[in-house]
Amino acid sequence: MSARAAVAVTGLGLVTPAGVGAAATWAGLLEGRSVAALDMELTGLPVAFSCRVTDFDGVALLGHRLNRRLDPFGRFAVAAAREAVADAGLGPGRWPAERVGVVLGVGASSMSGTEAAVEMVLEGLPDRVSPFALPRTLPNMAAAEAALDLGTQGPCFTVSSACASGAHALGVARDMLLSGACDVVIAGGAESGRSRTSAASFARIGALSTRGDEPDLASRPFDLDRDGFVLGEGAGILVLERAADARARGARVRAYLSGYGASADAHHITAPHPEGRGAIRAIRAALADAGLEPADIGHVNAHATSTPMNDVAEAGALGEVFGPLAPPVTAFKGVLGHAMGAAGAIEAAGVVMSLERGLLPPIANLDKLDPAIDLNVVTGRPRQVRRAPAVSTSFGFGGQNAALVFSPA
């Protein structure tokens, strides 16, 4: 690993539909069962199921006042950030606050709060709109609230590139460390996109699975019978430091974020380039940044949304980069659904845990591989793999592409 690549992951925090906390999420991924279920908040819509965070007790985790002030994506972000910082052995008083940054990816924040405020205005009740209605739904508020909660005073901002937001945020955070702008960066993504407006719009686009009679079978990456993604939510936070700094303070290094690549398709507002050209460029850029060759990669964590076009395009891109001897490929959206702006960060945290254990969770609901997809997919049960670097991919509307390379510690 080159000197440029020496950025350590020292802490993880997760809030996902599989559970609150990194351990609970990992256990859910290993089980390989989708958590999608009917969603009462979406009743009456063409698609009325989702992957929800169901066991999050905001009052117990955050206290009544903070829980009341925040929208769901902000709650998830603060809770995951607290877990990640504690996992890293850091926190207020243990760092120079002005040298600690917060960079979070957010795609759509939490439209449900805006919907509630608009409903009040339309009913002629503007005086009943919460004073927090606007500030708590701003996309930058996940990062801002995490900084407020932890007392960090370094750079604090939001990256928004649709479903690649979380991965881009991690890449930007890595660059901030390598440039010397920060000594520690709390990075990742947060999202709660299960609003009625989001669900209706995605359904109109034709992006969502319509398997409403069997929601737990709806998200099925790379499967022949896939018909769209399932709305998800959550947050994934990683604490990043320069490796030399982490070693100097005796921190446990969980993995290294050793490469980052990004590109744009410049092809279509929602559809990927059919040949995956932008994805190919991003993956190759991440490998070059890490100083690695395709043969050095031990596994790929695919974006794999379970949509017909996207999965084929991504499979083609992976085939082009890695060739006929491609490494094993897994994907988490079969279990967790699609957390959009948070997905890349949640999946990055999962990659770190995979590298620590040499174990890949299976792709949920992948019963019959699409004949158009020629990949070495992980199905049925977890698979042991060699200790080697891994690639994680993320792609978003507008042709936003990101790839990250993680290396075992």
mmCIF file of C-alpha atoms in Angstrom:
data_model
loop_
_atom_site.group_PDB
_atom_site.id
_atom_site.type_symbol
_atom_site.label_atom_id
_atom_site.label_comp_id
_atom_site.label_asym_id
_atom_site.label_seq_id
_atom_site.Cartn_x
_atom_site.Cartn_y
_atom_site.Cartn_z
ATOM 1 C CA MET A 1 0.000 0.000 0.000
ATOM 2 C CA SER A 2 1.439 3.373 -1.002
ATOM 3 C CA ALA A 3 2.057 6.203 1.429
ATOM 4 C CA ARG A 4 -0.789 8.096 -0.212
ATOM 5 C CA ALA A 5 -3.126 5.230 0.595
ATOM 6 C CA ALA A 6 -2.319 5.177 4.309
ATOM 7 C CA VAL A 7 -5.703 6.199 5.762
ATOM 8 C CA ALA A 8 -6.954 4.043 8.608
ATOM 9 C CA VAL A 9 -10.512 3.151 9.564
ATOM 10 C CA THR A 10 -10.572 3.210 13.364
ATOM 11 C CA GLY A 11 -14.295 3.288 14.124
ATOM 12 C CA LEU A 12 -17.619 2.092 12.732
ATOM 13 C CA GLY A 13 -21.197 3.074 13.513
ATOM 14 C CA LEU A 14 -24.370 1.780 11.881
ATOM 15 C CA VAL A 15 -28.112 2.233 12.039
ATOM 16 C CA THR A 16 -29.848 0.037 9.457
ATOM 17 C CA PRO A 17 -33.073 -1.896 8.910
ATOM 18 C CA ALA A 18 -31.169 -4.990 10.101
ATOM 19 C CA GLY A 19 -30.518 -3.443 13.496
ATOM 20 C CA VAL A 20 -29.093 -0.576 15.501
ATOM 21 C CA GLY A 21 -25.323 -0.873 15.790
ATOM 22 C CA ALA A 22 -22.581 -2.469 13.741
ATOM 23 C CA ALA A 23 -22.891 -5.864 15.445
ATOM 24 C CA ALA A 24 -26.638 -6.118 14.838
ATOM 25 C CA THR A 25 -26.253 -5.112 11.190
ATOM 26 C CA TRP A 26 -23.469 -7.639 10.632
ATOM 27 C CA ALA A 27 -25.581 -10.416 12.135
ATOM 28 C CA GLY A 28 -28.457 -9.508 9.812
ATOM 29 C CA LEU A 29 -26.212 -9.503 6.767
ATOM 30 C CA LEU A 30 -24.813 -12.922 7.618
ATOM 31 C CA GLU A 31 -28.328 -14.315 8.007
ATOM 32 C CA GLY A 32 -28.998 -13.264 4.421
ATOM 33 C CA ARG A 33 -32.734 -12.570 4.797
ATOM 34 C CA SER A 34 -34.463 -9.455 3.545
ATOM 35 C CA VAL A 35 -36.047 -7.244 6.207
ATOM 36 C CA ALA A 36 -38.548 -5.674 3.767
ATOM 37 C CA ALA A 37 -42.123 -5.536 5.040
ATOM 38 C CA LEU A 38 -45.375 -3.644 4.584
ATOM 39 C CA ASP A 39 -44.991 -0.001 5.603
ATOM 40 C CA MET A 40 -48.081 1.631 7.121
ATOM 41 C CA GLU A 41 -46.736 5.094 6.249
ATOM 42 C CA LEU A 42 -46.983 4.160 2.563
ATOM 43 C CA THR A 43 -50.509 2.712 2.692
ATOM 44 C CA GLY A 44 -52.556 3.442 -0.424
ATOM 45 C CA LEU A 45 -49.557 3.973 -2.716
ATOM 46 C CA PRO A 46 -48.704 1.724 -5.672
ATOM 47 C CA VAL A 47 -45.757 0.396 -3.643
ATOM 48 C CA ALA A 48 -46.523 0.171 0.080
ATOM 49 C CA PHE A 49 -43.556 -1.716 1.518
ATOM 50 C CA SER A 50 -40.004 -0.791 2.470
ATOM 51 C CA CYS A 51 -36.978 -1.685 4.546
ATOM 52 C CA ARG A 52 -37.501 0.371 7.715
ATOM 53 C CA VAL A 53 -35.358 0.945 10.766
ATOM 54 C CA THR A 54 -37.777 -0.541 13.297
ATOM 55 C CA ASP A 55 -35.923 -0.901 16.613
ATOM 56 C CA PHE A 56 -34.499 2.604 16.933
ATOM 57 C CA ASP A 57 -35.499 4.163 20.272
ATOM 58 C CA GLY A 58 -34.622 7.788 19.670
ATOM 59 C CA VAL A 59 -35.537 8.995 23.150
ATOM 60 C CA ALA A 60 -33.394 6.334 24.834
ATOM 61 C CA LEU A 61 -30.456 6.874 22.455
ATOM 62 C CA LEU A 62 -30.544 10.647 22.052
ATOM 63 C CA GLY A 63 -32.722 12.085 24.790
ATOM 64 C CA HIS A 64 -36.158 13.647 24.387
ATOM 65 C CA ARG A 65 -35.107 17.141 23.255
ATOM 66 C CA LEU A 66 -32.609 16.068 20.593
ATOM 67 C CA ASN A 67 -34.869 13.312 19.300
ATOM 68 C CA ARG A 68 -37.739 15.820 18.951
ATOM 69 C CA ARG A 69 -35.566 18.348 17.153
ATOM 70 C CA LEU A 70 -34.201 15.968 14.518
ATOM 71 C CA ASP A 71 -35.750 14.343 11.485
ATOM 72 C CA PRO A 72 -35.084 10.598 11.128
ATOM 73 C CA PHE A 73 -31.970 10.952 8.953
ATOM 74 C CA GLY A 74 -30.464 13.292 11.558
ATOM 75 C CA ARG A 75 -31.271 10.891 14.386
ATOM 76 C CA PHE A 76 -29.657 8.022 12.523
ATOM 77 C CA ALA A 77 -26.570 10.118 11.766
ATOM 78 C CA VAL A 78 -25.992 11.241 15.341
ATOM 79 C CA ALA A 79 -26.511 7.752 16.777
ATOM 80 C CA ALA A 80 -24.170 6.144 14.234
ATOM 81 C CA ALA A 81 -21.563 8.889 14.730
ATOM 82 C CA ARG A 82 -21.602 8.354 18.485
ATOM 83 C CA GLU A 83 -21.046 4.624 18.017
ATOM 84 C CA ALA A 84 -18.234 5.134 15.510
ATOM 85 C CA VAL A 85 -16.399 7.689 17.645
ATOM 86 C CA ALA A 86 -16.673 5.504 20.752
ATOM 87 C CA ASP A 87 -15.453 2.525 18.720
ATOM 88 C CA ALA A 88 -12.412 4.563 17.697
ATOM 89 C CA GLY A 89 -11.632 5.458 21.296
ATOM 90 C CA LEU A 90 -12.085 9.149 20.557
ATOM 91 C CA GLY A 91 -14.443 11.917 21.595
ATOM 92 C CA PRO A 92 -14.556 15.378 23.146
ATOM 93 C CA GLY A 93 -11.394 15.963 25.176
ATOM 94 C CA ARG A 94 -9.515 13.270 23.266
ATOM 95 C CA TRP A 95 -8.880 15.285 20.131
ATOM 96 C CA PRO A 96 -8.143 18.877 19.056
ATOM 97 C CA ALA A 97 -11.700 19.800 18.047
ATOM 98 C CA GLU A 98 -10.606 22.242 15.342
ATOM 99 C CA ARG A 99 -8.723 19.425 13.574
ATOM 100 C CA VAL A 100 -11.727 17.077 13.400
ATOM 101 C CA GLY A 101 -13.959 17.209 10.330
ATOM 102 C CA VAL A 102 -17.412 15.820 9.557
ATOM 103 C CA VAL A 103 -18.332 14.910 5.971
ATOM 104 C CA LEU A 104 -21.613 13.087 5.377
ATOM 105 C CA GLY A 105 -23.375 12.061 2.190
ATOM 106 C CA VAL A 106 -27.110 12.743 1.920
ATOM 107 C CA GLY A 107 -29.228 12.187 -1.163
ATOM 108 C CA ALA A 108 -32.735 13.355 -0.264
ATOM 109 C CA SER A 109 -32.547 13.808 3.542
ATOM 110 C CA SER A 110 -36.050 13.201 4.954
ATOM 111 C CA MET A 111 -38.962 14.429 2.866
ATOM 112 C CA SER A 112 -41.573 13.214 5.351
ATOM 113 C CA GLY A 113 -40.975 16.244 7.579
ATOM 114 C CA THR A 114 -41.462 18.598 4.656
ATOM 115 C CA GLU A 115 -44.636 16.755 3.679
ATOM 116 C CA ALA A 116 -46.084 17.241 7.166
ATOM 117 C CA ALA A 117 -45.307 20.972 7.135
ATOM 118 C CA VAL A 118 -46.784 21.451 3.653
ATOM 119 C CA GLU A 119 -49.957 19.664 4.752
ATOM 120 C CA MET A 120 -50.362 22.109 7.641
ATOM 121 C CA VAL A 121 -49.932 25.108 5.346
ATOM 122 C CA LEU A 122 -52.419 23.749 2.795
ATOM 123 C CA GLU A 123 -54.951 23.187 5.575
ATOM 124 C CA GLY A 124 -54.676 26.856 6.530
ATOM 125 C CA LEU A 125 -52.743 26.177 9.734
ATOM 126 C CA PRO A 126 -49.344 27.834 9.178
ATOM 127 C CA ASP A 127 -49.065 28.675 12.882
ATOM 128 C CA ARG A 128 -48.920 24.943 13.617
ATOM 129 C CA VAL A 129 -45.842 24.368 11.467
ATOM 130 C CA SER A 130 -42.926 23.392 13.679
ATOM 131 C CA PRO A 131 -40.143 25.995 13.907
ATOM 132 C CA PHE A 132 -37.803 23.103 13.189
ATOM 133 C CA ALA A 133 -39.645 22.128 9.984
ATOM 134 C CA LEU A 134 -37.153 23.792 7.665
ATOM 135 C CA PRO A 135 -33.799 23.499 9.473
ATOM 136 C CA ARG A 136 -34.140 19.856 10.434
ATOM 137 C CA THR A 137 -34.820 18.775 6.852
ATOM 138 C CA LEU A 138 -31.869 20.602 5.259
ATOM 139 C CA PRO A 139 -29.466 18.021 3.801
ATOM 140 C CA ASN A 140 -26.492 19.523 5.675
ATOM 141 C CA MET A 141 -28.157 18.978 9.052
ATOM 142 C CA ALA A 142 -26.959 15.387 9.476
ATOM 143 C CA ALA A 143 -23.341 16.576 9.426
ATOM 144 C CA ALA A 144 -24.148 19.738 11.373
ATOM 145 C CA GLU A 145 -25.970 17.886 14.140
ATOM 146 C CA ALA A 146 -23.178 15.306 14.410
ATOM 147 C CA ALA A 147 -20.660 18.135 14.771
ATOM 148 C CA LEU A 148 -22.828 19.867 17.366
ATOM 149 C CA ASP A 149 -23.278 16.656 19.317
ATOM 150 C CA LEU A 150 -19.570 15.760 19.318
ATOM 151 C CA GLY A 151 -18.189 19.284 19.555
ATOM 152 C CA THR A 152 -16.061 19.071 16.421
ATOM 153 C CA GLN A 153 -14.905 22.381 14.949
ATOM 154 C CA GLY A 154 -13.102 21.422 11.736
ATOM 155 C CA PRO A 155 -14.588 21.403 8.229
ATOM 156 C CA CYS A 156 -18.199 20.226 8.276
ATOM 157 C CA PHE A 157 -20.273 19.778 5.137
ATOM 158 C CA THR A 158 -22.479 17.513 3.068
ATOM 159 C CA VAL A 159 -21.823 15.680 -0.183
ATOM 160 C CA SER A 160 -24.897 15.081 -2.328
ATOM 161 C CA SER A 161 -24.585 12.859 -5.386
ATOM 162 C CA ALA A 162 -27.771 10.794 -5.129
ATOM 163 C CA CYS A 163 -27.051 7.158 -4.291
ATOM 164 C CA ALA A 164 -23.279 7.635 -4.517
ATOM 165 C CA SER A 165 -23.297 10.297 -1.778
ATOM 166 C CA GLY A 166 -22.000 8.159 1.089
ATOM 167 C CA ALA A 167 -19.146 6.722 -0.957
ATOM 168 C CA HIS A 168 -18.172 10.135 -2.295
ATOM 169 C CA ALA A 169 -18.172 11.514 1.251
ATOM 170 C CA LEU A 170 -15.675 8.845 2.307
ATOM 171 C CA GLY A 171 -13.466 9.619 -0.673
ATOM 172 C CA VAL A 172 -13.540 13.350 0.043
ATOM 173 C CA ALA A 173 -12.768 12.677 3.716
ATOM 174 C CA ARG A 174 -9.754 10.614 2.723
ATOM 175 C CA ASP A 175 -8.492 13.451 0.537
ATOM 176 C CA MET A 176 -8.916 15.882 3.452
ATOM 177 C CA LEU A 177 -6.703 13.729 5.641
ATOM 178 C CA LEU A 178 -4.042 13.269 3.000
ATOM 179 C CA SER A 179 -3.979 17.001 2.272
ATOM 180 C CA GLY A 180 -3.448 17.777 5.950
ATOM 181 C CA ALA A 181 -6.718 19.689 6.311
ATOM 182 C CA CYS A 182 -7.828 17.443 9.196
ATOM 183 C CA ASP A 183 -6.372 14.906 11.609
ATOM 184 C CA VAL A 184 -9.628 12.980 12.050
ATOM 185 C CA VAL A 185 -12.703 12.879 9.823
ATOM 186 C CA ILE A 186 -16.072 11.444 10.805
ATOM 187 C CA ALA A 187 -17.432 10.398 7.427
ATOM 188 C CA GLY A 188 -20.270 8.438 5.884
ATOM 189 C CA GLY A 189 -23.898 8.934 4.976
ATOM 190 C CA ALA A 190 -27.424 9.209 6.360
ATOM 191 C CA GLU A 191 -30.841 8.995 4.753
ATOM 192 C CA SER A 192 -34.500 8.406 5.401
ATOM 193 C CA GLY A 193 -36.143 8.321 2.014
ATOM 194 C CA ARG A 194 -39.333 6.462 2.830
ATOM 195 C CA SER A 195 -41.625 9.471 2.353
ATOM 196 C CA ARG A 196 -44.863 9.115 0.413
ATOM 197 C CA THR A 197 -43.609 11.580 -2.203
ATOM 198 C CA SER A 198 -40.380 9.625 -2.732
ATOM 199 C CA ALA A 199 -42.233 6.327 -2.931
ATOM 200 C CA ALA A 200 -44.762 7.701 -5.421
ATOM 201 C CA SER A 201 -42.083 9.284 -7.599
ATOM 202 C CA PHE A 202 -39.821 6.237 -7.674
ATOM 203 C CA ALA A 203 -42.860 4.100 -8.501
ATOM 204 C CA ARG A 204 -43.732 6.397 -11.422
ATOM 205 C CA ILE A 205 -40.181 6.081 -12.729
ATOM 206 C CA GLY A 206 -40.550 2.308 -12.558
ATOM 207 C CA ALA A 207 -37.551 1.956 -10.244
ATOM 208 C CA LEU A 208 -39.297 0.169 -7.345
ATOM 209 C CA SER A 209 -40.135 -3.488 -7.065
ATOM 210 C CA THR A 210 -43.886 -4.075 -7.185
ATOM 211 C CA ARG A 211 -43.762 -7.456 -5.444
ATOM 212 C CA GLY A 212 -46.168 -6.239 -2.759
ATOM 213 C CA ASP A 213 -47.570 -9.695 -1.995
ATOM 214 C CA GLU A 214 -44.075 -10.920 -1.038
ATOM 215 C CA PRO A 215 -42.105 -7.867 0.098
ATOM 216 C CA ASP A 216 -39.397 -9.970 1.735
ATOM 217 C CA LEU A 217 -38.618 -11.437 -1.710
ATOM 218 C CA ALA A 218 -38.705 -8.129 -3.582
ATOM 219 C CA SER A 219 -35.069 -7.007 -3.383
ATOM 220 C CA ARG A 220 -33.064 -9.611 -5.326
ATOM 221 C CA PRO A 221 -29.814 -8.262 -6.787
ATOM 222 C CA PHE A 222 -28.631 -9.961 -9.993
ATOM 223 C CA ASP A 223 -31.579 -12.398 -9.931
ATOM 224 C CA LEU A 224 -33.381 -13.194 -13.167
ATOM 225 C CA ASP A 225 -36.738 -12.210 -11.629
ATOM 226 C CA ARG A 226 -35.693 -8.863 -10.124
ATOM 227 C CA ASP A 227 -38.029 -5.977 -10.912
ATOM 228 C CA GLY A 228 -36.733 -2.988 -8.950
ATOM 229 C CA PHE A 229 -35.295 -1.813 -5.662
ATOM 230 C CA VAL A 230 -36.865 -1.490 -2.217
ATOM 231 C CA LEU A 231 -36.741 1.808 -0.317
ATOM 232 C CA GLY A 232 -34.476 1.702 2.722
ATOM 233 C CA GLU A 233 -32.981 4.072 5.261
ATOM 234 C CA GLY A 234 -30.261 4.357 7.870
ATOM 235 C CA ALA A 235 -26.772 5.693 8.463
ATOM 236 C CA GLY A 236 -23.230 4.437 8.173
ATOM 237 C CA ILE A 237 -20.323 6.295 9.775
ATOM 238 C CA LEU A 238 -16.594 5.574 9.625
ATOM 239 C CA VAL A 239 -13.896 7.338 11.636
ATOM 240 C CA LEU A 240 -10.865 7.951 9.427
ATOM 241 C CA GLU A 241 -7.349 8.967 10.451
ATOM 242 C CA ARG A 242 -3.940 8.972 8.847
ATOM 243 C CA ALA A 243 -2.477 5.546 9.578
ATOM 244 C CA ALA A 244 0.642 6.979 11.229
ATOM 245 C CA ASP A 245 -1.505 9.057 13.597
ATOM 246 C CA ALA A 246 -3.685 6.079 14.486
ATOM 247 C CA ARG A 247 -0.636 3.941 15.250
ATOM 248 C CA ALA A 248 0.955 6.715 17.291
ATOM 249 C CA ARG A 249 -2.023 6.870 19.657
ATOM 250 C CA GLY A 250 -2.271 3.076 19.863
ATOM 251 C CA ALA A 251 -5.603 2.873 18.084
ATOM 252 C CA ARG A 252 -7.037 -0.345 16.722
ATOM 253 C CA VAL A 253 -6.957 -0.124 12.928
ATOM 254 C CA ARG A 254 -9.930 -2.009 11.503
ATOM 255 C CA ALA A 255 -8.950 -1.595 7.840
ATOM 256 C CA TYR A 256 -7.431 0.921 5.440
ATOM 257 C CA LEU A 257 -9.286 3.085 2.958
ATOM 258 C CA SER A 258 -6.612 2.786 0.321
ATOM 259 C CA GLY A 259 -8.203 4.027 -2.908
ATOM 260 C CA TYR A 260 -10.974 6.236 -4.268
ATOM 261 C CA GLY A 261 -12.208 6.890 -7.788
ATOM 262 C CA ALA A 262 -15.100 8.939 -9.179
ATOM 263 C CA SER A 263 -16.584 9.694 -12.568
ATOM 264 C CA ALA A 264 -19.711 10.882 -14.380
ATOM 265 C CA ASP A 265 -21.557 9.027 -17.149
ATOM 266 C CA ALA A 266 -22.906 12.205 -18.799
ATOM 267 C CA HIS A 267 -25.453 9.849 -20.342
ATOM 268 C CA HIS A 268 -28.940 10.071 -18.754
ATOM 269 C CA ILE A 269 -30.715 11.578 -15.769
ATOM 270 C CA THR A 270 -31.647 8.201 -14.233
ATOM 271 C CA ALA A 271 -30.312 5.354 -16.379
ATOM 272 C CA PRO A 272 -26.699 4.145 -16.205
ATOM 273 C CA HIS A 273 -24.559 4.010 -19.299
ATOM 274 C CA PRO A 274 -25.533 0.616 -20.778
ATOM 275 C CA GLU A 275 -21.885 -0.412 -21.136
ATOM 276 C CA GLY A 276 -20.974 0.833 -17.679
ATOM 277 C CA ARG A 277 -18.295 3.156 -19.023
ATOM 278 C CA GLY A 278 -18.418 5.580 -16.097
ATOM 279 C CA ALA A 279 -18.402 2.736 -13.594
ATOM 280 C CA ILE A 280 -15.364 1.222 -15.303
ATOM 281 C CA ARG A 281 -13.489 4.516 -15.087
ATOM 282 C CA ALA A 282 -14.317 4.959 -11.402
ATOM 283 C CA ILE A 283 -13.207 1.433 -10.466
ATOM 284 C CA ARG A 284 -9.983 1.703 -12.444
ATOM 285 C CA ALA A 285 -9.259 5.100 -10.892
ATOM 286 C CA ALA A 286 -9.741 3.662 -7.387
ATOM 287 C CA LEU A 287 -7.403 0.761 -8.161
ATOM 288 C CA ALA A 288 -4.764 3.125 -9.553
ATOM 289 C CA ASP A 289 -5.129 5.374 -6.507
ATOM 290 C CA ALA A 290 -4.469 2.374 -4.266
ATOM 291 C CA GLY A 291 -1.548 1.204 -6.409
ATOM 292 C CA LEU A 292 -3.271 -2.114 -7.087
ATOM 293 C CA GLU A 293 -4.072 -4.330 -10.064
ATOM 294 C CA PRO A 294 -7.407 -6.094 -10.613
ATOM 295 C CA ALA A 295 -5.811 -9.426 -9.654
ATOM 296 C CA ASP A 296 -5.010 -8.009 -6.193
ATOM 297 C CA ILE A 297 -8.703 -7.681 -5.295
ATOM 298 C CA GLY A 298 -10.192 -10.409 -3.106
ATOM 299 C CA HIS A 299 -13.864 -9.460 -3.403
ATOM 300 C CA VAL A 300 -16.290 -6.824 -4.646
ATOM 301 C CA ASN A 301 -19.219 -5.371 -2.751
ATOM 302 C CA ALA A 302 -21.531 -4.364 -5.576
ATOM 303 C CA HIS A 303 -23.977 -1.458 -5.673
ATOM 304 C CA ALA A 304 -26.503 -3.956 -7.107
ATOM 305 C CA THR A 305 -29.843 -2.232 -6.614
ATOM 306 C CA SER A 306 -31.987 -5.088 -7.996
ATOM 307 C CA THR A 307 -33.132 -3.003 -10.964
ATOM 308 C CA PRO A 308 -33.046 -4.678 -14.384
ATOM 309 C CA MET A 309 -30.786 -2.192 -16.227
ATOM 310 C CA ASN A 310 -28.462 -1.200 -13.417
ATOM 311 C CA ASP A 311 -27.487 -4.707 -12.366
ATOM 312 C CA VAL A 312 -26.632 -5.708 -15.934
ATOM 313 C CA ALA A 313 -24.626 -2.534 -16.523
ATOM 314 C CA GLU A 314 -22.685 -2.990 -13.297
ATOM 315 C CA ALA A 315 -22.015 -6.657 -14.011
ATOM 316 C CA GLY A 316 -20.652 -5.692 -17.412
ATOM 317 C CA ALA A 317 -18.401 -3.074 -15.844
ATOM 318 C CA LEU A 318 -17.045 -5.547 -13.312
ATOM 319 C CA GLY A 319 -16.426 -8.079 -16.066
ATOM 320 C CA GLU A 320 -14.544 -5.490 -18.106
ATOM 321 C CA VAL A 321 -12.313 -4.486 -15.174
ATOM 322 C CA PHE A 322 -11.653 -7.898 -13.653
ATOM 323 C CA GLY A 323 -11.930 -10.239 -16.617
ATOM 324 C CA PRO A 324 -12.890 -13.926 -16.566
ATOM 325 C CA LEU A 325 -11.182 -14.550 -13.202
ATOM 326 C CA ALA A 326 -13.235 -11.947 -11.370
ATOM 327 C CA PRO A 327 -13.255 -12.130 -7.550
ATOM 328 C CA PRO A 328 -16.337 -13.126 -5.554
ATOM 329 C CA VAL A 329 -19.124 -10.532 -5.601
ATOM 330 C CA THR A 330 -21.583 -9.864 -2.798
ATOM 331 C CA ALA A 331 -24.223 -7.160 -2.282
ATOM 332 C CA PHE A 332 -26.161 -5.982 0.755
ATOM 333 C CA LYS A 333 -29.309 -4.433 -0.717
ATOM 334 C CA GLY A 334 -31.069 -7.794 -0.834
ATOM 335 C CA VAL A 335 -31.128 -7.653 2.972
ATOM 336 C CA LEU A 336 -31.215 -3.912 3.688
ATOM 337 C CA GLY A 337 -32.990 -2.389 0.709
ATOM 338 C CA HIS A 338 -31.599 0.772 -0.848
ATOM 339 C CA ALA A 339 -30.672 3.502 1.646
ATOM 340 C CA MET A 340 -29.804 5.829 -1.249
ATOM 341 C CA GLY A 341 -27.410 8.520 0.007
ATOM 342 C CA ALA A 342 -26.398 6.357 2.980
ATOM 343 C CA ALA A 343 -26.008 3.119 1.023
ATOM 344 C CA GLY A 344 -22.367 3.539 0.009
ATOM 345 C CA ALA A 345 -21.301 4.286 3.579
ATOM 346 C CA ILE A 346 -23.338 1.446 5.094
ATOM 347 C CA GLU A 347 -21.840 -0.937 2.558
ATOM 348 C CA ALA A 348 -18.334 0.411 3.199
ATOM 349 C CA ALA A 349 -18.731 -0.414 6.891
ATOM 350 C CA GLY A 350 -19.862 -3.899 5.901
ATOM 351 C CA VAL A 351 -16.781 -4.315 3.724
ATOM 352 C CA VAL A 352 -14.568 -3.417 6.684
ATOM 353 C CA MET A 353 -16.261 -6.099 8.796
ATOM 354 C CA SER A 354 -15.900 -8.604 5.955
ATOM 355 C CA LEU A 355 -12.176 -7.897 5.725
ATOM 356 C CA GLU A 356 -11.743 -8.316 9.471
ATOM 357 C CA ARG A 357 -13.364 -11.743 9.407
ATOM 358 C CA GLY A 358 -12.468 -13.003 5.932
ATOM 359 C CA LEU A 359 -16.176 -13.682 5.470
ATOM 360 C CA LEU A 360 -18.673 -12.496 2.838
ATOM 361 C CA PRO A 361 -22.407 -12.319 3.593
ATOM 362 C CA PRO A 362 -24.586 -13.891 0.893
ATOM 363 C CA ILE A 363 -26.788 -11.949 -1.517
ATOM 364 C CA ALA A 364 -30.353 -12.305 -0.285
ATOM 365 C CA ASN A 365 -33.015 -13.672 -2.656
ATOM 366 C CA LEU A 366 -30.551 -14.495 -5.444
ATOM 367 C CA ASP A 367 -32.163 -17.785 -6.474
ATOM 368 C CA LYS A 368 -31.502 -17.784 -10.219
ATOM 369 C CA LEU A 369 -28.644 -15.729 -11.628
ATOM 370 C CA ASP A 370 -29.632 -13.684 -14.669
ATOM 371 C CA PRO A 371 -27.979 -15.367 -17.695
ATOM 372 C CA ALA A 372 -26.903 -11.896 -18.850
ATOM 373 C CA ILE A 373 -24.776 -11.575 -15.700
ATOM 374 C CA ASP A 374 -21.492 -13.476 -15.559
ATOM 375 C CA LEU A 375 -20.230 -12.978 -12.016
ATOM 376 C CA ASN A 376 -18.911 -15.166 -9.205
ATOM 377 C CA VAL A 377 -21.733 -14.299 -6.819
ATOM 378 C CA VAL A 378 -22.003 -15.258 -3.149
ATOM 379 C CA THR A 379 -25.329 -16.984 -2.475
ATOM 380 C CA GLY A 380 -26.960 -19.238 0.091
ATOM 381 C CA ARG A 381 -24.494 -18.935 2.945
ATOM 382 C CA PRO A 382 -21.520 -16.798 3.963
ATOM 383 C CA ARG A 383 -18.297 -17.529 2.103
ATOM 384 C CA GLN A 384 -14.760 -17.551 3.464
ATOM 385 C CA VAL A 385 -12.329 -15.551 1.331
ATOM 386 C CA ARG A 386 -8.624 -14.764 1.343
ATOM 387 C CA ARG A 387 -7.366 -11.666 3.128
ATOM 388 C CA ALA A 388 -7.018 -9.225 0.281
ATOM 389 C CA PRO A 389 -8.193 -5.726 -0.686
ATOM 390 C CA ALA A 390 -11.831 -5.225 -1.663
ATOM 391 C CA VAL A 391 -13.711 -2.855 -3.958
ATOM 392 C CA SER A 392 -17.046 -1.248 -3.047
ATOM 393 C CA THR A 393 -19.077 0.438 -5.781
ATOM 394 C CA SER A 394 -21.798 3.101 -5.630
ATOM 395 C CA PHE A 395 -23.748 4.703 -8.465
ATOM 396 C CA GLY A 396 -26.402 7.427 -8.451
ATOM 397 C CA PHE A 397 -28.962 9.211 -10.594
ATOM 398 C CA GLY A 398 -27.362 11.653 -12.969
ATOM 399 C CA GLY A 399 -24.571 9.183 -13.743
ATOM 400 C CA GLN A 400 -22.678 9.714 -10.471
ATOM 401 C CA ASN A 401 -20.119 6.946 -9.942
ATOM 402 C CA ALA A 402 -17.840 6.171 -7.012
ATOM 403 C CA ALA A 403 -15.562 3.289 -6.130
ATOM 404 C CA LEU A 404 -13.645 2.685 -2.919
ATOM 405 C CA VAL A 405 -10.813 0.263 -2.202
ATOM 406 C CA PHE A 406 -10.399 -1.076 1.327
ATOM 407 C CA SER A 407 -7.406 -3.133 2.448
ATOM 408 C CA PRO A 408 -7.188 -5.423 5.488
ATOM 409 C CA ALA A 409 -5.293 -4.136 8.508
#
